[in-house]
């Protein structure tokens, strides 16, 4: 009798901090520092060009590191604002984002996620190398 195949598999590849391109890392850290932003706001903050930033946003969203969290109305049109997902928050912490700033934003944007709040509280105890 053969062994049953593993029925559990990942539907998407897990991120690895050292595999993110520099622009994507820059976006993750910018969002961690400044909070939810539209793509245009991020382009201005990181002083980059729109098209590669737009492509990087799409890639980060597919990886599950950012998500649409709000909308901003500008000149009668709605533009999505993005912020970090739970995985994105952990990655930004590994990449050197401020724990205090993250905790403040997590309380605002993920008020019911007590596990994430506790994780950030405990993260200050551990060396950042542990997360890598």
mmCIF file of N, CA and C in Angstrom:
data_model
loop_
_atom_site.group_PDB
_atom_site.id
_atom_site.type_symbol
_atom_site.label_atom_id
_atom_site.label_comp_id
_atom_site.label_asym_id
_atom_site.label_seq_id
_atom_site.Cartn_x
_atom_site.Cartn_y
_atom_site.Cartn_z
ATOM 1 N N UNK A 1 0.842 -1.175 0.000
ATOM 2 C CA UNK A 1 0.000 0.000 0.000
ATOM 3 C C UNK A 1 0.889 1.239 0.000
ATOM 4 N N UNK A 2 0.583 2.175 -0.877
ATOM 5 C CA UNK A 2 1.410 3.375 -0.978
ATOM 6 C C UNK A 2 0.987 4.416 0.045
ATOM 7 N N UNK A 3 1.932 5.271 0.374
ATOM 8 C CA UNK A 3 1.643 6.357 1.303
ATOM 9 C C UNK A 3 0.732 7.371 0.629
ATOM 10 N N UNK A 4 -0.204 7.958 1.378
ATOM 11 C CA UNK A 4 -1.027 9.017 0.786
ATOM 12 C C UNK A 4 -0.171 10.254 0.532
ATOM 13 N N UNK A 5 -0.477 10.900 -0.558
ATOM 14 C CA UNK A 5 0.265 12.122 -0.873
ATOM 15 C C UNK A 5 -0.096 13.217 0.114
ATOM 16 N N UNK A 6 0.825 14.080 0.307
ATOM 17 C CA UNK A 6 0.591 15.212 1.202
ATOM 18 C C UNK A 6 -0.490 16.100 0.591
ATOM 19 N N UNK A 7 -1.616 16.207 1.273
ATOM 20 C CA UNK A 7 -2.721 17.000 0.748
ATOM 21 C C UNK A 7 -2.595 18.467 1.110
ATOM 22 N N UNK A 8 -1.681 18.768 1.973
ATOM 23 C CA UNK A 8 -1.485 20.149 2.368
ATOM 24 C C UNK A 8 -0.385 20.764 1.506
ATOM 25 N N UNK A 9 -0.682 21.842 0.873
ATOM 26 C CA UNK A 9 0.332 22.541 0.105
ATOM 27 C C UNK A 9 0.052 24.031 0.169
ATOM 28 N N UNK A 10 1.052 24.762 -0.141
ATOM 29 C CA UNK A 10 0.927 26.218 -0.101
ATOM 30 C C UNK A 10 0.400 26.700 -1.439
ATOM 31 N N UNK A 11 -0.587 27.588 -1.403
ATOM 32 C CA UNK A 11 -1.124 28.119 -2.650
ATOM 33 C C UNK A 11 -0.251 29.235 -3.192
ATOM 34 N N UNK A 12 0.598 29.785 -2.381
ATOM 35 C CA UNK A 12 1.523 30.808 -2.835
ATOM 36 C C UNK A 12 2.857 30.586 -2.148
ATOM 37 N N UNK A 13 3.878 31.033 -2.784
ATOM 38 C CA UNK A 13 5.213 30.879 -2.240
ATOM 39 C C UNK A 13 5.393 31.818 -1.055
ATOM 40 N N UNK A 14 5.948 31.280 0.016
ATOM 41 C CA UNK A 14 6.235 32.127 1.168
ATOM 42 C C UNK A 14 7.360 33.086 0.820
ATOM 43 N N UNK A 15 7.259 34.298 1.355
ATOM 44 C CA UNK A 15 8.287 35.296 1.090
ATOM 45 C C UNK A 15 9.510 34.967 1.899
ATOM 46 N N UNK A 16 10.608 35.413 1.404
ATOM 47 C CA UNK A 16 11.863 35.364 2.156
ATOM 48 C C UNK A 16 12.460 36.741 2.022
ATOM 49 N N UNK A 17 12.744 37.371 3.134
ATOM 50 C CA UNK A 17 13.211 38.750 3.124
ATOM 51 C C UNK A 17 14.352 39.013 2.162
ATOM 52 N N UNK A 18 15.272 38.056 2.048
ATOM 53 C CA UNK A 18 16.411 38.296 1.183
ATOM 54 C C UNK A 18 16.077 38.076 -0.286
ATOM 55 N N UNK A 19 14.860 37.666 -0.605
ATOM 56 C CA UNK A 19 14.457 37.474 -1.993
ATOM 57 C C UNK A 19 13.663 38.653 -2.548
ATOM 58 N N UNK A 20 13.287 39.588 -1.715
ATOM 59 C CA UNK A 20 12.538 40.735 -2.211
ATOM 60 C C UNK A 20 13.475 41.688 -2.936
ATOM 61 N N UNK A 21 13.066 42.143 -4.111
ATOM 62 C CA UNK A 21 13.883 43.151 -4.810
ATOM 63 C C UNK A 21 13.960 44.438 -3.992
ATOM 64 N N UNK A 22 15.000 45.236 -4.219
ATOM 65 C CA UNK A 22 15.194 46.461 -3.432
ATOM 66 C C UNK A 22 13.999 47.415 -3.451
ATOM 67 N N UNK A 23 13.345 47.580 -4.587
ATOM 68 C CA UNK A 23 12.200 48.488 -4.654
ATOM 69 C C UNK A 23 11.058 47.984 -3.778
ATOM 70 N N UNK A 24 10.816 46.690 -3.782
ATOM 71 C CA UNK A 24 9.754 46.138 -2.942
ATOM 72 C C UNK A 24 10.071 46.304 -1.463
ATOM 73 N N UNK A 25 11.336 46.105 -1.079
ATOM 74 C CA UNK A 25 11.734 46.334 0.312
ATOM 75 C C UNK A 25 11.514 47.790 0.695
ATOM 76 N N UNK A 26 11.879 48.689 -0.220
ATOM 77 C CA UNK A 26 11.720 50.122 0.027
ATOM 78 C C UNK A 26 10.248 50.478 0.236
ATOM 79 N N UNK A 27 9.366 49.885 -0.552
ATOM 80 C CA UNK A 27 7.928 50.137 -0.427
ATOM 81 C C UNK A 27 7.411 49.618 0.906
ATOM 82 N N UNK A 28 7.803 48.409 1.269
ATOM 83 C CA UNK A 28 7.355 47.820 2.543
ATOM 84 C C UNK A 28 7.780 48.710 3.704
ATOM 85 N N UNK A 29 9.020 49.173 3.699
ATOM 86 C CA UNK A 29 9.500 50.029 4.790
ATOM 87 C C UNK A 29 8.816 51.393 4.783
ATOM 88 N N UNK A 30 8.531 51.925 3.611
ATOM 89 C CA UNK A 30 7.827 53.203 3.507
ATOM 90 C C UNK A 30 6.414 53.083 4.088
ATOM 91 N N UNK A 31 5.717 52.017 3.739
ATOM 92 C CA UNK A 31 4.367 51.808 4.272
ATOM 93 C C UNK A 31 4.406 51.598 5.782
ATOM 94 N N UNK A 32 5.415 50.885 6.265
ATOM 95 C CA UNK A 32 5.545 50.660 7.711
ATOM 96 C C UNK A 32 5.736 51.980 8.445
ATOM 97 N N UNK A 33 6.517 52.861 7.851
ATOM 98 C CA UNK A 33 6.821 54.141 8.497
ATOM 99 C C UNK A 33 5.667 55.127 8.400
ATOM 100 N N UNK A 34 5.045 55.230 7.221
ATOM 101 C CA UNK A 34 4.092 56.303 6.971
ATOM 102 C C UNK A 34 2.628 55.885 7.046
ATOM 103 N N UNK A 35 2.338 54.587 7.051
ATOM 104 C CA UNK A 35 0.955 54.132 7.090
ATOM 105 C C UNK A 35 0.384 53.954 5.693
ATOM 106 N N UNK A 36 -0.929 53.747 5.585
ATOM 107 C CA UNK A 36 -1.556 53.487 4.283
ATOM 108 C C UNK A 36 -1.311 54.621 3.289
ATOM 109 N N UNK A 37 -1.041 54.224 2.060
ATOM 110 C CA UNK A 37 -0.775 55.192 1.001
ATOM 111 C C UNK A 37 -1.302 54.673 -0.328
ATOM 112 N N UNK A 38 -1.588 55.615 -1.214
ATOM 113 C CA UNK A 38 -1.876 55.250 -2.595
ATOM 114 C C UNK A 38 -0.529 54.994 -3.281
ATOM 115 N N UNK A 39 -0.591 54.441 -4.469
ATOM 116 C CA UNK A 39 0.648 54.211 -5.213
ATOM 117 C C UNK A 39 1.337 55.541 -5.505
ATOM 118 N N UNK A 40 0.563 56.549 -5.894
ATOM 119 C CA UNK A 40 1.159 57.861 -6.191
ATOM 120 C C UNK A 40 1.841 58.467 -4.968
ATOM 121 N N UNK A 41 1.222 58.345 -3.804
ATOM 122 C CA UNK A 41 1.839 58.878 -2.585
ATOM 123 C C UNK A 41 3.167 58.168 -2.305
ATOM 124 N N UNK A 42 3.184 56.871 -2.521
ATOM 125 C CA UNK A 42 4.414 56.113 -2.301
ATOM 126 C C UNK A 42 5.483 56.515 -3.304
ATOM 127 N N UNK A 43 5.091 56.707 -4.567
ATOM 128 C CA UNK A 43 6.031 57.155 -5.598
ATOM 129 C C UNK A 43 6.708 58.451 -5.142
ATOM 130 N N UNK A 44 5.936 59.382 -4.617
ATOM 131 C CA UNK A 44 6.494 60.651 -4.158
ATOM 132 C C UNK A 44 7.399 60.464 -2.941
ATOM 133 N N UNK A 45 6.975 59.601 -2.008
ATOM 134 C CA UNK A 45 7.759 59.409 -0.785
ATOM 135 C C UNK A 45 9.083 58.697 -1.016
ATOM 136 N N UNK A 46 9.097 57.745 -1.936
ATOM 137 C CA UNK A 46 10.345 57.015 -2.169
ATOM 138 C C UNK A 46 11.136 57.595 -3.338
ATOM 139 N N UNK A 47 10.566 58.635 -3.971
ATOM 140 C CA UNK A 47 11.226 59.322 -5.086
ATOM 141 C C UNK A 47 11.624 58.343 -6.191
ATOM 142 N N UNK A 48 10.615 57.648 -6.690
ATOM 143 C CA UNK A 48 10.821 56.667 -7.740
ATOM 144 C C UNK A 48 9.840 56.938 -8.871
ATOM 145 N N UNK A 49 9.906 56.151 -9.934
ATOM 146 C CA UNK A 49 9.006 56.310 -11.069
ATOM 147 C C UNK A 49 7.738 55.495 -10.853
ATOM 148 N N UNK A 50 6.640 55.940 -11.502
ATOM 149 C CA UNK A 50 5.343 55.329 -11.265
ATOM 150 C C UNK A 50 5.271 53.872 -11.731
ATOM 151 N N UNK A 51 5.630 53.594 -12.979
ATOM 152 C CA UNK A 51 5.393 52.258 -13.530
ATOM 153 C C UNK A 51 6.103 51.149 -12.751
ATOM 154 N N UNK A 52 7.411 51.271 -12.451
ATOM 155 C CA UNK A 52 8.031 50.196 -11.667
ATOM 156 C C UNK A 52 7.430 50.076 -10.266
ATOM 157 N N UNK A 53 7.010 51.201 -9.698
ATOM 158 C CA UNK A 53 6.380 51.159 -8.373
ATOM 159 C C UNK A 53 5.039 50.452 -8.455
ATOM 160 N N UNK A 54 4.271 50.730 -9.496
ATOM 161 C CA UNK A 54 2.983 50.069 -9.706
ATOM 162 C C UNK A 54 3.177 48.557 -9.850
ATOM 163 N N UNK A 55 4.178 48.165 -10.628
ATOM 164 C CA UNK A 55 4.477 46.734 -10.806
ATOM 165 C C UNK A 55 4.881 46.111 -9.462
ATOM 166 N N UNK A 56 5.698 46.813 -8.694
ATOM 167 C CA UNK A 56 6.128 46.315 -7.384
ATOM 168 C C UNK A 56 4.940 46.173 -6.434
ATOM 169 N N UNK A 57 4.002 47.129 -6.462
ATOM 170 C CA UNK A 57 2.802 47.033 -5.638
ATOM 171 C C UNK A 57 2.003 45.784 -6.000
ATOM 172 N N UNK A 58 1.831 45.544 -7.293
ATOM 173 C CA UNK A 58 1.093 44.353 -7.730
ATOM 174 C C UNK A 58 1.779 43.079 -7.261
ATOM 175 N N UNK A 59 3.082 43.040 -7.351
ATOM 176 C CA UNK A 59 3.838 41.876 -6.910
ATOM 177 C C UNK A 59 3.710 41.668 -5.399
ATOM 178 N N UNK A 60 3.826 42.753 -4.638
ATOM 179 C CA UNK A 60 3.683 42.659 -3.180
ATOM 180 C C UNK A 60 2.280 42.204 -2.785
ATOM 181 N N UNK A 61 1.286 42.668 -3.526
ATOM 182 C CA UNK A 61 -0.091 42.258 -3.242
ATOM 183 C C UNK A 61 -0.275 40.767 -3.544
ATOM 184 N N UNK A 62 0.288 40.289 -4.639
ATOM 185 C CA UNK A 62 0.205 38.861 -4.981
ATOM 186 C C UNK A 62 0.921 37.994 -3.954
ATOM 187 N N UNK A 63 2.009 38.501 -3.391
ATOM 188 C CA UNK A 63 2.762 37.766 -2.373
ATOM 189 C C UNK A 63 2.060 37.806 -1.021
ATOM 190 N N UNK A 64 1.037 38.636 -0.900
ATOM 191 C CA UNK A 64 0.316 38.744 0.361
ATOM 192 C C UNK A 64 1.007 39.617 1.392
ATOM 193 N N UNK A 65 1.909 40.485 0.961
ATOM 194 C CA UNK A 65 2.630 41.347 1.899
ATOM 195 C C UNK A 65 1.950 42.694 2.105
ATOM 196 N N UNK A 66 1.121 43.104 1.149
ATOM 197 C CA UNK A 66 0.330 44.326 1.307
ATOM 198 C C UNK A 66 -1.103 44.022 0.890
ATOM 199 N N UNK A 67 -2.022 44.889 1.315
ATOM 200 C CA UNK A 67 -3.423 44.751 0.917
ATOM 201 C C UNK A 67 -4.077 46.113 0.862
ATOM 202 N N UNK A 68 -5.167 46.169 0.099
ATOM 203 C CA UNK A 68 -5.954 47.397 0.049
ATOM 204 C C UNK A 68 -6.672 47.518 1.380
ATOM 205 N N UNK A 69 -6.508 48.669 1.990
ATOM 206 C CA UNK A 69 -7.057 48.845 3.333
ATOM 207 C C UNK A 69 -8.072 49.974 3.394
ATOM 208 N N UNK A 70 -8.037 50.859 2.396
ATOM 209 C CA UNK A 70 -8.893 52.034 2.427
ATOM 210 C C UNK A 70 -8.935 52.624 1.023
ATOM 211 N N UNK A 71 -9.731 53.661 0.847
ATOM 212 C CA UNK A 71 -9.755 54.400 -0.416
ATOM 213 C C UNK A 71 -9.586 55.878 -0.122
ATOM 214 N N UNK A 72 -8.992 56.562 -1.074
ATOM 215 C CA UNK A 72 -8.825 57.997 -0.958
ATOM 216 C C UNK A 72 -9.488 58.622 -2.182
ATOM 217 N N UNK A 73 -10.272 59.657 -1.957
ATOM 218 C CA UNK A 73 -10.934 60.334 -3.065
ATOM 219 C C UNK A 73 -10.116 61.564 -3.439
ATOM 220 N N UNK A 74 -9.760 61.642 -4.705
ATOM 221 C CA UNK A 74 -8.983 62.768 -5.215
ATOM 222 C C UNK A 74 -9.611 63.176 -6.542
ATOM 223 N N UNK A 75 -10.037 64.428 -6.603
ATOM 224 C CA UNK A 75 -10.683 64.967 -7.804
ATOM 225 C C UNK A 75 -11.825 64.077 -8.300
ATOM 226 N N UNK A 76 -12.618 63.629 -7.365
ATOM 227 C CA UNK A 76 -13.808 62.855 -7.698
ATOM 228 C C UNK A 76 -13.571 61.394 -8.018
ATOM 229 N N UNK A 77 -12.340 60.925 -7.930
ATOM 230 C CA UNK A 77 -12.042 59.522 -8.207
ATOM 231 C C UNK A 77 -11.512 58.850 -6.957
ATOM 232 N N UNK A 78 -11.807 57.556 -6.844
ATOM 233 C CA UNK A 78 -11.312 56.788 -5.710
ATOM 234 C C UNK A 78 -10.013 56.092 -6.081
ATOM 235 N N UNK A 79 -9.062 56.170 -5.182
ATOM 236 C CA UNK A 79 -7.780 55.500 -5.355
ATOM 237 C C UNK A 79 -7.553 54.612 -4.134
ATOM 238 N N UNK A 80 -7.176 53.356 -4.353
ATOM 239 C CA UNK A 80 -6.963 52.468 -3.197
ATOM 240 C C UNK A 80 -5.718 52.876 -2.415
ATOM 241 N N UNK A 81 -5.850 52.748 -1.111
ATOM 242 C CA UNK A 81 -4.705 52.932 -0.225
ATOM 243 C C UNK A 81 -4.287 51.545 0.248
ATOM 244 N N UNK A 82 -3.006 51.317 0.250
ATOM 245 C CA UNK A 82 -2.455 50.022 0.626
ATOM 246 C C UNK A 82 -1.722 50.144 1.945
ATOM 247 N N UNK A 83 -1.748 49.039 2.690
ATOM 248 C CA UNK A 83 -0.902 48.933 3.867
ATOM 249 C C UNK A 83 -0.474 47.494 4.023
ATOM 250 N N UNK A 84 0.336 47.228 4.976
ATOM 251 C CA UNK A 84 0.940 45.920 5.172
ATOM 252 C C UNK A 84 -0.060 44.895 5.689
ATOM 253 N N UNK A 85 0.058 43.684 5.189
ATOM 254 C CA UNK A 85 -0.684 42.552 5.749
ATOM 255 C C UNK A 85 0.088 42.086 6.992
ATOM 256 N N UNK A 86 -0.410 41.058 7.651
ATOM 257 C CA UNK A 86 0.289 40.534 8.819
ATOM 258 C C UNK A 86 1.704 40.085 8.444
ATOM 259 N N UNK A 87 1.831 39.376 7.304
ATOM 260 C CA UNK A 87 3.147 38.929 6.852
ATOM 261 C C UNK A 87 4.044 40.125 6.516
ATOM 262 N N UNK A 88 3.452 41.150 5.924
ATOM 263 C CA UNK A 88 4.206 42.356 5.590
ATOM 264 C C UNK A 88 4.711 43.076 6.830
ATOM 265 N N UNK A 89 3.921 43.055 7.878
ATOM 266 C CA UNK A 89 4.334 43.683 9.136
ATOM 267 C C UNK A 89 5.552 42.955 9.699
ATOM 268 N N UNK A 90 5.513 41.633 9.671
ATOM 269 C CA UNK A 90 6.648 40.852 10.171
ATOM 270 C C UNK A 90 7.886 41.113 9.319
ATOM 271 N N UNK A 91 7.711 41.127 7.996
ATOM 272 C CA UNK A 91 8.842 41.399 7.106
ATOM 273 C C UNK A 91 9.426 42.787 7.362
ATOM 274 N N UNK A 92 8.566 43.780 7.538
ATOM 275 C CA UNK A 92 9.075 45.138 7.776
ATOM 276 C C UNK A 92 9.848 45.206 9.084
ATOM 277 N N UNK A 93 9.409 44.450 10.066
ATOM 278 C CA UNK A 93 10.119 44.394 11.344
ATOM 279 C C UNK A 93 11.504 43.785 11.147
ATOM 280 N N UNK A 94 11.579 42.705 10.371
ATOM 281 C CA UNK A 94 12.856 42.065 10.078
ATOM 282 C C UNK A 94 13.775 43.023 9.328
ATOM 283 N N UNK A 95 13.192 43.835 8.465
ATOM 284 C CA UNK A 95 13.983 44.760 7.647
ATOM 285 C C UNK A 95 14.349 46.046 8.382
ATOM 286 N N UNK A 96 13.902 46.195 9.622
ATOM 287 C CA UNK A 96 14.353 47.323 10.424
ATOM 288 C C UNK A 96 13.333 48.416 10.693
ATOM 289 N N UNK A 97 12.064 48.167 10.415
ATOM 290 C CA UNK A 97 11.035 49.169 10.709
ATOM 291 C C UNK A 97 10.910 49.356 12.223
ATOM 292 N N UNK A 98 10.489 50.527 12.624
ATOM 293 C CA UNK A 98 10.326 50.854 14.045
ATOM 294 C C UNK A 98 9.186 50.043 14.652
ATOM 295 N N UNK A 99 9.491 49.318 15.726
ATOM 296 C CA UNK A 99 8.473 48.514 16.412
ATOM 297 C C UNK A 99 7.369 49.406 16.981
ATOM 298 N N UNK A 100 7.771 50.564 17.504
ATOM 299 C CA UNK A 100 6.795 51.468 18.109
ATOM 300 C C UNK A 100 5.827 52.017 17.059
ATOM 301 N N UNK A 101 6.357 52.424 15.926
ATOM 302 C CA UNK A 101 5.503 52.950 14.852
ATOM 303 C C UNK A 101 4.585 51.862 14.325
ATOM 304 N N UNK A 102 5.106 50.647 14.180
ATOM 305 C CA UNK A 102 4.283 49.535 13.701
ATOM 306 C C UNK A 102 3.161 49.229 14.692
ATOM 307 N N UNK A 103 3.490 49.177 15.964
ATOM 308 C CA UNK A 103 2.482 48.862 16.969
ATOM 309 C C UNK A 103 1.371 49.901 16.961
ATOM 310 N N UNK A 104 1.745 51.162 16.831
ATOM 311 C CA UNK A 104 0.753 52.247 16.779
ATOM 312 C C UNK A 104 -0.189 52.064 15.576
ATOM 313 N N UNK A 105 0.372 51.744 14.422
ATOM 314 C CA UNK A 105 -0.444 51.567 13.219
ATOM 315 C C UNK A 105 -1.251 50.280 13.260
ATOM 316 N N UNK A 106 -0.681 49.223 13.834
ATOM 317 C CA UNK A 106 -1.414 47.958 13.963
ATOM 318 C C UNK A 106 -2.639 48.162 14.840
ATOM 319 N N UNK A 107 -2.491 48.919 15.906
ATOM 320 C CA UNK A 107 -3.636 49.188 16.776
ATOM 321 C C UNK A 107 -4.726 49.949 16.032
ATOM 322 N N UNK A 108 -4.331 50.806 15.094
ATOM 323 C CA UNK A 108 -5.310 51.574 14.328
ATOM 324 C C UNK A 108 -5.951 50.755 13.205
ATOM 325 N N UNK A 109 -5.159 49.951 12.501
ATOM 326 C CA UNK A 109 -5.669 49.278 11.306
ATOM 327 C C UNK A 109 -6.040 47.819 11.511
ATOM 328 N N UNK A 110 -5.526 47.190 12.562
ATOM 329 C CA UNK A 110 -5.894 45.815 12.915
ATOM 330 C C UNK A 110 -6.273 45.775 14.393
ATOM 331 N N UNK A 111 -7.302 46.534 14.797
ATOM 332 C CA UNK A 111 -7.603 46.664 16.228
ATOM 333 C C UNK A 111 -7.993 45.350 16.910
ATOM 334 N N UNK A 112 -8.527 44.396 16.164
ATOM 335 C CA UNK A 112 -8.994 43.145 16.776
ATOM 336 C C UNK A 112 -7.969 42.020 16.706
ATOM 337 N N UNK A 113 -6.833 42.250 16.079
ATOM 338 C CA UNK A 113 -5.841 41.196 15.926
ATOM 339 C C UNK A 113 -4.899 41.189 17.127
ATOM 340 N N UNK A 114 -5.336 40.562 18.198
ATOM 341 C CA UNK A 114 -4.564 40.538 19.453
ATOM 342 C C UNK A 114 -3.260 39.766 19.297
ATOM 343 N N UNK A 115 -3.253 38.733 18.427
ATOM 344 C CA UNK A 115 -2.024 37.969 18.218
ATOM 345 C C UNK A 115 -0.930 38.860 17.622
ATOM 346 N N UNK A 116 -1.300 39.685 16.668
ATOM 347 C CA UNK A 116 -0.332 40.585 16.051
ATOM 348 C C UNK A 116 0.158 41.626 17.053
ATOM 349 N N UNK A 117 -0.754 42.127 17.893
ATOM 350 C CA UNK A 117 -0.367 43.095 18.934
ATOM 351 C C UNK A 117 0.639 42.446 19.889
ATOM 352 N N UNK A 118 0.336 41.218 20.303
ATOM 353 C CA UNK A 118 1.227 40.518 21.229
ATOM 354 C C UNK A 118 2.576 40.233 20.573
ATOM 355 N N UNK A 119 2.544 39.831 19.310
ATOM 356 C CA UNK A 119 3.785 39.564 18.587
ATOM 357 C C UNK A 119 4.689 40.794 18.589
ATOM 358 N N UNK A 120 4.117 41.961 18.279
ATOM 359 C CA UNK A 120 4.926 43.186 18.245
ATOM 360 C C UNK A 120 5.420 43.571 19.635
ATOM 361 N N UNK A 121 4.600 43.314 20.656
ATOM 362 C CA UNK A 121 5.057 43.578 22.023
ATOM 363 C C UNK A 121 6.257 42.697 22.370
ATOM 364 N N UNK A 122 6.175 41.416 22.020
ATOM 365 C CA UNK A 122 7.262 40.488 22.326
ATOM 366 C C UNK A 122 8.467 40.685 21.410
ATOM 367 N N UNK A 123 8.259 41.233 20.231
ATOM 368 C CA UNK A 123 9.354 41.408 19.273
ATOM 369 C C UNK A 123 10.459 42.289 19.843
ATOM 370 N N UNK A 124 10.098 43.202 20.732
ATOM 371 C CA UNK A 124 11.121 44.093 21.288
ATOM 372 C C UNK A 124 12.083 43.338 22.205
ATOM 373 N N UNK A 125 11.666 42.174 22.683
ATOM 374 C CA UNK A 125 12.524 41.380 23.569
ATOM 375 C C UNK A 125 13.600 40.652 22.775
ATOM 376 N N UNK A 126 13.260 40.226 21.550
ATOM 377 C CA UNK A 126 14.151 39.377 20.769
ATOM 378 C C UNK A 126 15.061 40.175 19.847
ATOM 379 N N UNK A 127 16.175 39.570 19.549
ATOM 380 C CA UNK A 127 17.131 40.117 18.590
ATOM 381 C C UNK A 127 16.515 40.004 17.189
ATOM 382 N N UNK A 128 16.555 41.041 16.345
ATOM 383 C CA UNK A 128 15.981 40.964 15.001
ATOM 384 C C UNK A 128 16.544 39.830 14.146
ATOM 385 N N UNK A 129 17.753 39.353 14.463
ATOM 386 C CA UNK A 129 18.346 38.251 13.703
ATOM 387 C C UNK A 129 17.528 36.975 13.843
ATOM 388 N N UNK A 130 16.785 36.826 14.926
ATOM 389 C CA UNK A 130 15.944 35.651 15.125
ATOM 390 C C UNK A 130 14.897 35.553 14.038
ATOM 391 N N UNK A 131 14.332 36.692 13.634
ATOM 392 C CA UNK A 131 13.256 36.670 12.635
ATOM 393 C C UNK A 131 13.770 36.300 11.259
ATOM 394 N N UNK A 132 15.047 36.560 11.002
ATOM 395 C CA UNK A 132 15.607 36.236 9.689
ATOM 396 C C UNK A 132 15.822 34.754 9.561
#
